[in-house]
């Protein structure tokens, strides 16, 4: 979740790309673009989802040992 409305739209779009395995409705795409994004932004989000999915799958199969501290969501906050 983001306090910035445009960032929130991008996060929601990325989640829909992930949850729906790339099958995005026309309405979802229109909502994303109405927030000020363009085709290049669509591609950037898709490529980030794909990149993260690929590395996650590889790490699951390779049983990669995570060697950095676990991050707890919401533990730290930033004020502007």
Short mmCIF file of C-alpha atoms in Angstrom, two decimals:
data_model
loop_
_atom_site.label_atom_id
_atom_site.label_comp_id
_atom_site.label_asym_id
_atom_site.label_seq_id
_atom_site.Cartn_x
_atom_site.Cartn_y
_atom_site.Cartn_z
CA UNK A 1 0.00 0.00 0.00
CA UNK A 2 1.24 3.47 -0.83
CA UNK A 3 0.17 6.91 0.36
CA UNK A 4 0.83 8.17 -3.17
CA UNK A 5 -2.26 7.50 -5.31
CA UNK A 6 -0.35 7.01 -8.58
CA UNK A 7 2.02 4.54 -6.94
CA UNK A 8 -0.97 2.72 -5.45
CA UNK A 9 -2.49 2.30 -8.93
CA UNK A 10 0.81 0.85 -10.17
CA UNK A 11 0.95 -1.59 -7.24
CA UNK A 12 -2.64 -2.69 -7.85
CA UNK A 13 -1.90 -3.18 -11.55
CA UNK A 14 1.20 -5.27 -10.77
CA UNK A 15 -0.86 -7.40 -8.36
CA UNK A 16 -3.52 -7.97 -11.02
CA UNK A 17 -0.84 -8.95 -13.56
CA UNK A 18 0.53 -11.44 -11.03
CA UNK A 19 -2.80 -12.79 -9.74
CA UNK A 20 -4.28 -13.16 -13.22
CA UNK A 21 -1.11 -14.52 -14.85
CA UNK A 22 -0.95 -11.62 -17.30
CA UNK A 23 -4.61 -11.65 -18.30
CA UNK A 24 -5.60 -8.02 -17.72
CA UNK A 25 -9.04 -6.64 -18.51
CA UNK A 26 -9.54 -3.63 -20.72
CA UNK A 27 -10.94 -1.81 -17.69
CA UNK A 28 -7.81 -2.57 -15.63
CA UNK A 29 -5.62 -1.25 -18.44
CA UNK A 30 -7.75 1.87 -18.86
CA UNK A 31 -7.65 2.55 -15.09
CA UNK A 32 -3.87 2.19 -15.11
CA UNK A 33 -3.44 4.57 -18.04
CA UNK A 34 -5.95 7.07 -16.62
CA UNK A 35 -3.62 7.42 -13.63
CA UNK A 36 -0.96 8.83 -15.97
CA UNK A 37 0.83 5.69 -17.10
CA UNK A 38 1.62 4.68 -20.69
CA UNK A 39 2.44 1.54 -22.72
CA UNK A 40 6.09 1.67 -21.63
CA UNK A 41 4.97 1.60 -17.99
CA UNK A 42 2.74 -1.42 -18.71
CA UNK A 43 5.74 -3.23 -20.18
CA UNK A 44 8.00 -2.24 -17.29
CA UNK A 45 5.59 -3.66 -14.72
CA UNK A 46 5.10 -6.86 -16.72
CA UNK A 47 8.87 -7.33 -17.04
CA UNK A 48 9.34 -6.79 -13.30
CA UNK A 49 6.64 -9.36 -12.51
CA UNK A 50 8.22 -11.84 -14.93
CA UNK A 51 11.72 -11.25 -13.58
CA UNK A 52 10.63 -11.77 -9.98
CA UNK A 53 8.56 -14.83 -10.87
CA UNK A 54 11.48 -16.39 -12.74
CA UNK A 55 13.97 -15.81 -9.93
CA UNK A 56 11.49 -17.09 -7.35
CA UNK A 57 10.88 -20.30 -9.32
CA UNK A 58 14.60 -20.88 -9.82
CA UNK A 59 15.28 -20.29 -6.12
CA UNK A 60 12.51 -22.70 -5.12
CA UNK A 61 13.86 -25.44 -7.36
CA UNK A 62 17.49 -24.76 -6.41
CA UNK A 63 16.50 -24.55 -2.73
CA UNK A 64 18.57 -21.39 -2.41
CA UNK A 65 19.46 -20.58 1.17
CA UNK A 66 18.36 -17.08 2.10
CA UNK A 67 21.37 -15.48 3.79
CA UNK A 68 19.96 -12.10 4.73
CA UNK A 69 17.71 -11.08 7.63
CA UNK A 70 13.96 -11.51 7.26
CA UNK A 71 12.16 -8.20 6.70
CA UNK A 72 9.00 -7.68 8.68
CA UNK A 73 6.32 -5.76 6.80
CA UNK A 74 5.31 -2.56 8.52
CA UNK A 75 8.13 -2.69 11.04
CA UNK A 76 9.75 0.45 9.65
CA UNK A 77 8.01 3.51 8.32
CA UNK A 78 9.13 6.65 6.60
CA UNK A 79 7.65 10.07 6.99
CA UNK A 80 8.09 12.83 4.48
#
